Amino acid sequence: MKIFRLTYGLLAAAALSLTSCDINNMPEFSDSDAFIAFRSSSVSVGEADGSVEIPVMLTSLGGMSATVPISIVDSLTTAKEGTDFAIETKELSFSPDANLQSVKLTVYDNDVFTGTKTLVLALGSSTIKLGAAKTCTVSIQDDEHPLRFILGTYSASADSYFSSRGHYDWDITVDRDESDINKVWIGNLDPFFLANGFLAPTENYFYGFVSDDKTEIRVPNEQKIGYEDYVLAGFTGPDPDESDLLGTGDNIIIQIEDGGNTLVIPNAWGITGWYNLFYGGVKFTKK
């Protein structure tokens, strides 16, 4: 699965200096606070992406020229140059007409699962001072992840326990956990739990562990969903009226079917506190 995300940080505004206390005078601008910085302090790229360009910007008011070397912070880098990546750009040159440049990287796909590796780049000394984002951490995501067959976006379909609210269709994502190769995070791309006029926030995420035989995801019951004190609640059967609540230490089971193209929750489940419950048979179909 191709992963390529760039998260752009905010640039600080350049300072203004007034040459006179007379409010009738026009302000004069100064480049004394110009700086060079990465546009983002972190970048994620998949092995299969092949290459990535990481933006670096010289922020000034009147336009300036400068060069800045690029180096690797060895003590923080776990990826190996020549094996996992190659740096195509060792120095950047800026001018009044070219204040945005990029560090170009080639990323190698080694066809072996090694987990996520990091490369930390640093801006060197220049005639212009460096901004806060003077380093950038590049996360190289391994596309041979053992759970890659279920990672991605799914369309979800379910019947609500509250007949007045009817049937629901929405999207979810299944993402890897950065530290546990058997753990996944399931989250919402659209408003998720709708019932009795309440709308849950989109940052509802819960986690589960994939079984050794890759046939099910075991979601710990009563885990917090990341919003206030609400927790997941599973039932022992598909109909909440005819089954009991699962207890602490139990799991809500998500069945993995059709090679990961379909996920099914056979039993009723939802969130305590808002009474957002779904009947069993909730289906997720991979897009």
Short mmCIF file of C-alpha atoms in Angstrom, two decimals:
data_model
loop_
_atom_site.label_atom_id
_atom_site.label_comp_id
_atom_site.label_asym_id
_atom_site.label_seq_id
_atom_site.Cartn_x
_atom_site.Cartn_y
_atom_site.Cartn_z
CA MET A 1 0.00 0.00 0.00
CA LYS A 2 1.41 3.35 -0.99
CA ILE A 3 1.80 5.75 1.86
CA PHE A 4 2.87 9.27 1.24
CA ARG A 5 1.93 11.98 3.56
CA LEU A 6 3.44 15.37 3.99
CA THR A 7 2.27 17.40 7.03
CA TYR A 8 3.02 21.09 6.47
CA GLY A 9 3.89 23.22 9.53
CA LEU A 10 3.06 26.86 10.04
CA LEU A 11 5.62 29.49 9.01
CA ALA A 12 6.30 32.29 11.45
CA ALA A 13 5.60 35.77 10.08
CA ALA A 14 8.68 37.92 9.45
CA ALA A 15 9.19 40.84 11.81
CA LEU A 16 8.38 44.46 11.00
CA SER A 17 10.51 47.34 12.29
CA LEU A 18 9.42 50.97 12.42
CA THR A 19 12.08 53.66 11.88
CA SER A 20 10.04 56.39 13.51
CA CYS A 21 7.47 56.80 16.21
CA ASP A 22 5.56 59.14 13.92
CA ILE A 23 2.40 57.27 12.97
CA ASN A 24 2.29 59.23 9.71
CA ASN A 25 5.55 57.68 8.48
CA MET A 26 5.42 54.58 6.24
CA PRO A 27 6.96 51.49 7.92
CA GLU A 28 10.25 50.21 6.57
CA PHE A 29 10.80 46.46 6.33
CA SER A 30 13.87 44.56 7.47
CA ASP A 31 15.20 41.08 6.63
CA SER A 32 17.08 40.77 9.91
CA ASP A 33 14.62 38.06 10.96
CA ALA A 34 14.78 36.04 7.74
CA PHE A 35 15.20 32.31 8.31
CA ILE A 36 15.53 28.97 6.52
CA ALA A 37 13.50 25.95 7.71
CA PHE A 38 11.89 22.72 6.60
CA ARG A 39 8.22 23.20 5.75
CA SER A 40 7.49 20.23 8.02
CA SER A 41 9.36 18.62 10.88
CA SER A 42 8.13 15.15 9.89
CA VAL A 43 7.35 13.25 6.68
CA SER A 44 6.06 9.73 6.01
CA VAL A 45 6.85 7.85 2.82
CA GLY A 46 6.22 4.28 1.72
CA GLU A 47 8.96 2.08 0.33
CA ALA A 48 7.01 1.68 -2.91
CA ASP A 49 6.80 5.45 -3.44
CA GLY A 50 10.28 5.43 -4.93
CA SER A 51 11.10 9.05 -4.22
CA VAL A 52 10.08 12.01 -2.13
CA GLU A 53 10.80 15.74 -2.18
CA ILE A 54 10.98 17.50 1.19
CA PRO A 55 10.35 21.26 0.93
CA VAL A 56 12.69 23.78 2.56
CA MET A 57 11.86 27.50 2.51
CA LEU A 58 13.77 30.73 2.94
CA THR A 59 11.33 33.14 4.55
CA SER A 60 12.19 36.80 4.00
CA LEU A 61 10.44 40.05 3.15
CA GLY A 62 12.56 41.51 0.38
CA GLY A 63 14.06 38.37 -1.12
CA MET A 64 17.53 37.04 -0.29
CA SER A 65 20.14 34.59 -1.52
CA ALA A 66 21.79 31.85 0.52
CA THR A 67 23.03 28.28 0.44
CA VAL A 68 22.57 25.64 3.12
CA PRO A 69 24.09 22.13 3.35
CA ILE A 70 22.00 19.05 4.17
CA SER A 71 23.31 16.40 6.55
CA ILE A 72 22.11 13.22 8.28
CA VAL A 73 21.78 13.04 12.06
CA ASP A 74 23.40 9.60 12.45
CA SER A 75 22.52 9.18 16.13
CA LEU A 76 18.77 9.44 15.35
CA THR A 77 18.73 7.59 12.02
CA THR A 78 17.88 3.88 11.80
CA ALA A 79 17.64 3.66 7.99
CA LYS A 80 20.84 2.88 6.06
CA GLU A 81 22.07 5.08 3.25
CA GLY A 82 22.53 3.05 0.10
CA THR A 83 20.28 0.26 1.40
CA ASP A 84 17.10 2.04 2.43
CA PHE A 85 17.55 5.45 0.78
CA ALA A 86 19.81 7.77 -1.19
CA ILE A 87 20.03 11.55 -0.87
CA GLU A 88 20.02 13.25 -4.25
CA THR A 89 20.43 16.75 -2.75
CA LYS A 90 23.38 17.62 -0.50
CA GLU A 91 23.07 21.43 -0.69
CA LEU A 92 20.25 23.89 -1.41
CA SER A 93 20.63 27.29 -3.08
CA PHE A 94 18.07 30.05 -2.60
CA SER A 95 17.58 33.33 -4.45
CA PRO A 96 14.97 36.11 -4.48
CA ASP A 97 13.26 34.27 -7.35
CA ALA A 98 13.57 30.81 -5.80
CA ASN A 99 12.87 30.85 -2.09
CA LEU A 100 11.39 27.32 -2.01
CA GLN A 101 13.68 24.33 -2.66
CA SER A 102 13.44 20.60 -1.93
CA VAL A 103 15.66 17.87 -0.59
CA LYS A 104 15.21 14.94 -2.98
CA LEU A 105 15.37 11.38 -1.65
CA THR A 106 15.23 8.02 -3.39
CA VAL A 107 13.60 5.31 -1.28
CA TYR A 108 14.45 1.65 -1.93
CA ASP A 109 11.98 -1.24 -1.64
CA ASN A 110 13.93 -4.16 -0.18
CA ASP A 111 11.09 -6.75 -0.42
CA VAL A 112 11.77 -7.79 3.19
CA PHE A 113 9.77 -6.81 6.26
CA THR A 114 12.03 -4.70 8.47
CA GLY A 115 9.49 -2.38 10.09
CA THR A 116 9.36 1.39 9.92
CA LYS A 117 12.78 3.05 9.69
CA THR A 118 13.65 6.69 10.26
CA LEU A 119 15.97 9.16 8.59
CA VAL A 120 16.64 12.47 10.32
CA LEU A 121 17.83 15.30 8.05
CA ALA A 122 19.38 18.51 9.33
CA LEU A 123 20.01 21.94 7.83
CA GLY A 124 23.62 23.13 8.22
CA SER A 125 25.00 26.58 8.95
CA SER A 126 24.24 29.41 6.54
CA THR A 127 24.52 33.15 6.24
CA ILE A 128 20.84 33.23 7.22
CA LYS A 129 19.69 31.86 10.55
CA LEU A 130 17.75 28.62 10.79
CA GLY A 131 14.12 28.44 11.87
CA ALA A 132 12.55 26.13 14.44
CA ALA A 133 12.14 23.28 11.93
CA LYS A 134 15.86 22.84 11.27
CA THR A 135 15.53 19.06 11.29
CA CYS A 136 13.04 16.76 9.56
CA THR A 137 12.29 13.16 10.52
CA VAL A 138 11.47 10.97 7.52
CA SER A 139 9.57 7.77 8.41
CA ILE A 140 10.04 5.08 5.76
CA GLN A 141 7.02 2.80 6.03
CA ASP A 142 7.63 -0.87 5.25
CA ASP A 143 5.22 -2.07 2.56
CA GLU A 144 5.89 -5.71 3.46
CA HIS A 145 3.95 -5.28 6.73
CA PRO A 146 2.33 -8.65 7.62
CA LEU A 147 -1.06 -6.95 8.04
CA ARG A 148 -0.94 -4.98 4.79
CA PHE A 149 -3.80 -7.12 3.40
CA ILE A 150 -6.27 -5.44 5.79
CA LEU A 151 -4.77 -1.94 5.93
CA GLY A 152 -6.66 0.74 4.06
CA THR A 153 -10.11 2.25 3.67
CA TYR A 154 -13.38 0.35 4.04
CA SER A 155 -16.99 1.29 3.43
CA ALA A 156 -19.11 0.32 6.43
CA SER A 157 -22.74 -0.73 6.53
CA ALA A 158 -24.90 -1.37 9.59
CA ASP A 159 -28.45 -1.36 10.99
CA SER A 160 -29.01 0.82 14.02
CA TYR A 161 -30.59 -0.55 17.18
CA PHE A 162 -32.73 2.58 17.14
CA SER A 163 -35.24 1.93 14.39
CA SER A 164 -36.00 5.64 14.06
CA ARG A 165 -32.45 6.22 12.84
CA GLY A 166 -32.48 3.36 10.35
CA HIS A 167 -29.55 2.13 8.29
CA TYR A 168 -26.06 3.65 8.17
CA ASP A 169 -23.30 3.74 5.61
CA TRP A 170 -19.93 5.38 6.30
CA ASP A 171 -16.17 4.96 5.78
CA ILE A 172 -13.50 3.72 8.17
CA THR A 173 -9.74 3.27 7.99
CA VAL A 174 -7.63 0.39 9.30
CA ASP A 175 -4.11 1.62 10.13
CA ARG A 176 -0.99 -0.11 11.40
CA ASP A 177 0.39 0.46 14.86
CA GLU A 178 3.94 1.83 14.80
CA SER A 179 5.25 -0.38 17.63
CA ASP A 180 3.21 -3.63 17.49
CA ILE A 181 2.99 -5.48 14.16
CA ASN A 182 -0.09 -7.41 15.34
CA LYS A 183 -2.05 -4.31 16.37
CA VAL A 184 -4.30 -2.13 14.19
CA TRP A 185 -6.23 1.08 14.75
CA ILE A 186 -9.72 1.45 13.35
CA GLY A 187 -11.02 4.98 12.82
CA ASN A 188 -13.66 7.03 11.07
CA LEU A 189 -13.49 9.09 7.91
CA ASP A 190 -17.11 10.15 8.28
CA PRO A 191 -19.37 10.85 11.27
CA PHE A 192 -19.55 7.47 12.91
CA PHE A 193 -22.07 6.97 15.66
CA LEU A 194 -25.39 8.67 15.03
CA ALA A 195 -28.31 8.06 17.32
CA ASN A 196 -30.86 10.05 19.27
CA GLY A 197 -29.67 13.28 17.64
CA PHE A 198 -26.08 12.98 18.89
CA LEU A 199 -23.11 13.21 16.56
CA ALA A 200 -19.86 11.64 17.75
CA PRO A 201 -16.61 13.45 16.86
CA THR A 202 -14.51 12.09 14.01
CA GLU A 203 -11.56 11.29 16.28
CA ASN A 204 -13.16 8.03 17.41
CA TYR A 205 -10.43 5.42 17.19
CA PHE A 206 -10.22 2.00 18.76
CA TYR A 207 -7.62 -0.73 18.52
CA GLY A 208 -7.56 -4.47 18.07
CA PHE A 209 -5.12 -7.35 17.73
CA VAL A 210 -5.04 -9.66 14.72
CA SER A 211 -5.00 -13.37 15.53
CA ASP A 212 -2.03 -15.52 14.55
CA ASP A 213 -4.02 -17.23 11.81
CA LYS A 214 -5.12 -13.83 10.43
CA THR A 215 -8.83 -14.73 10.61
CA GLU A 216 -10.06 -12.17 13.16
CA ILE A 217 -9.36 -8.90 14.91
CA ARG A 218 -9.89 -9.06 18.68
CA VAL A 219 -11.00 -5.65 19.96
CA PRO A 220 -10.75 -5.31 23.75
CA ASN A 221 -14.16 -4.57 25.20
CA GLU A 222 -14.67 -1.47 27.36
CA GLN A 223 -11.69 0.40 25.86
CA LYS A 224 -11.92 4.18 25.68
CA ILE A 225 -12.58 5.59 22.23
CA GLY A 226 -10.55 8.76 22.73
CA TYR A 227 -13.45 11.05 23.59
CA GLU A 228 -14.30 11.91 27.21
CA ASP A 229 -15.17 8.76 29.18
CA TYR A 230 -17.09 6.79 26.57
CA VAL A 231 -16.08 3.19 25.94
CA LEU A 232 -16.82 0.43 23.49
CA ALA A 233 -19.48 -2.06 24.50
CA GLY A 234 -19.98 -5.44 22.86
CA PHE A 235 -22.78 -8.01 23.27
CA THR A 236 -22.77 -11.81 23.37
CA GLY A 237 -25.21 -12.03 20.47
CA PRO A 238 -26.42 -10.12 17.40
CA ASP A 239 -29.52 -8.60 19.09
CA PRO A 240 -28.96 -6.37 22.15
CA ASP A 241 -32.39 -7.31 23.53
CA GLU A 242 -31.60 -11.02 23.47
CA SER A 243 -27.97 -11.05 24.63
CA ASP A 244 -25.80 -9.87 27.49
CA LEU A 245 -23.08 -7.24 27.59
CA LEU A 246 -19.52 -8.50 27.27
CA GLY A 247 -17.45 -8.00 30.39
CA THR A 248 -14.04 -6.56 31.19
CA GLY A 249 -11.35 -8.68 29.56
CA ASP A 250 -13.66 -9.89 26.79
CA ASN A 251 -13.16 -9.08 23.11
CA ILE A 252 -15.43 -7.76 20.38
CA ILE A 253 -14.61 -10.04 17.45
CA ILE A 254 -14.20 -8.69 13.91
CA GLN A 255 -14.05 -11.55 11.41
CA ILE A 256 -11.59 -11.25 8.50
CA GLU A 257 -13.11 -12.68 5.32
CA ASP A 258 -12.32 -12.82 1.61
CA GLY A 259 -8.59 -12.31 2.11
CA GLY A 260 -9.14 -9.08 4.04
CA ASN A 261 -11.55 -7.52 1.55
CA THR A 262 -14.44 -7.94 3.98
CA LEU A 263 -14.60 -7.45 7.75
CA VAL A 264 -17.70 -8.48 9.74
CA ILE A 265 -18.73 -7.88 13.35
CA PRO A 266 -21.26 -10.69 14.02
CA ASN A 267 -22.48 -9.44 17.41
CA ALA A 268 -24.16 -6.22 18.49
CA TRP A 269 -21.82 -3.45 19.59
CA GLY A 270 -21.66 0.28 20.21
CA ILE A 271 -20.65 2.95 22.70
CA THR A 272 -21.87 3.23 26.27
CA GLY A 273 -23.32 6.55 27.39
CA TRP A 274 -24.73 7.64 24.03
CA TYR A 275 -26.71 4.45 23.39
CA ASN A 276 -25.17 4.22 19.94
CA LEU A 277 -25.69 0.56 19.21
CA PHE A 278 -25.60 -1.55 16.06
CA TYR A 279 -27.10 -4.95 15.44
CA GLY A 280 -24.74 -7.82 14.67
CA GLY A 281 -23.66 -8.36 11.09
CA VAL A 282 -21.93 -4.99 10.64
CA LYS A 283 -19.96 -5.29 7.40
CA PHE A 284 -16.86 -3.41 6.20
CA THR A 285 -15.98 -3.72 2.50
CA LYS A 286 -12.51 -2.70 1.31
CA LYS A 287 -12.43 0.06 -1.30
#
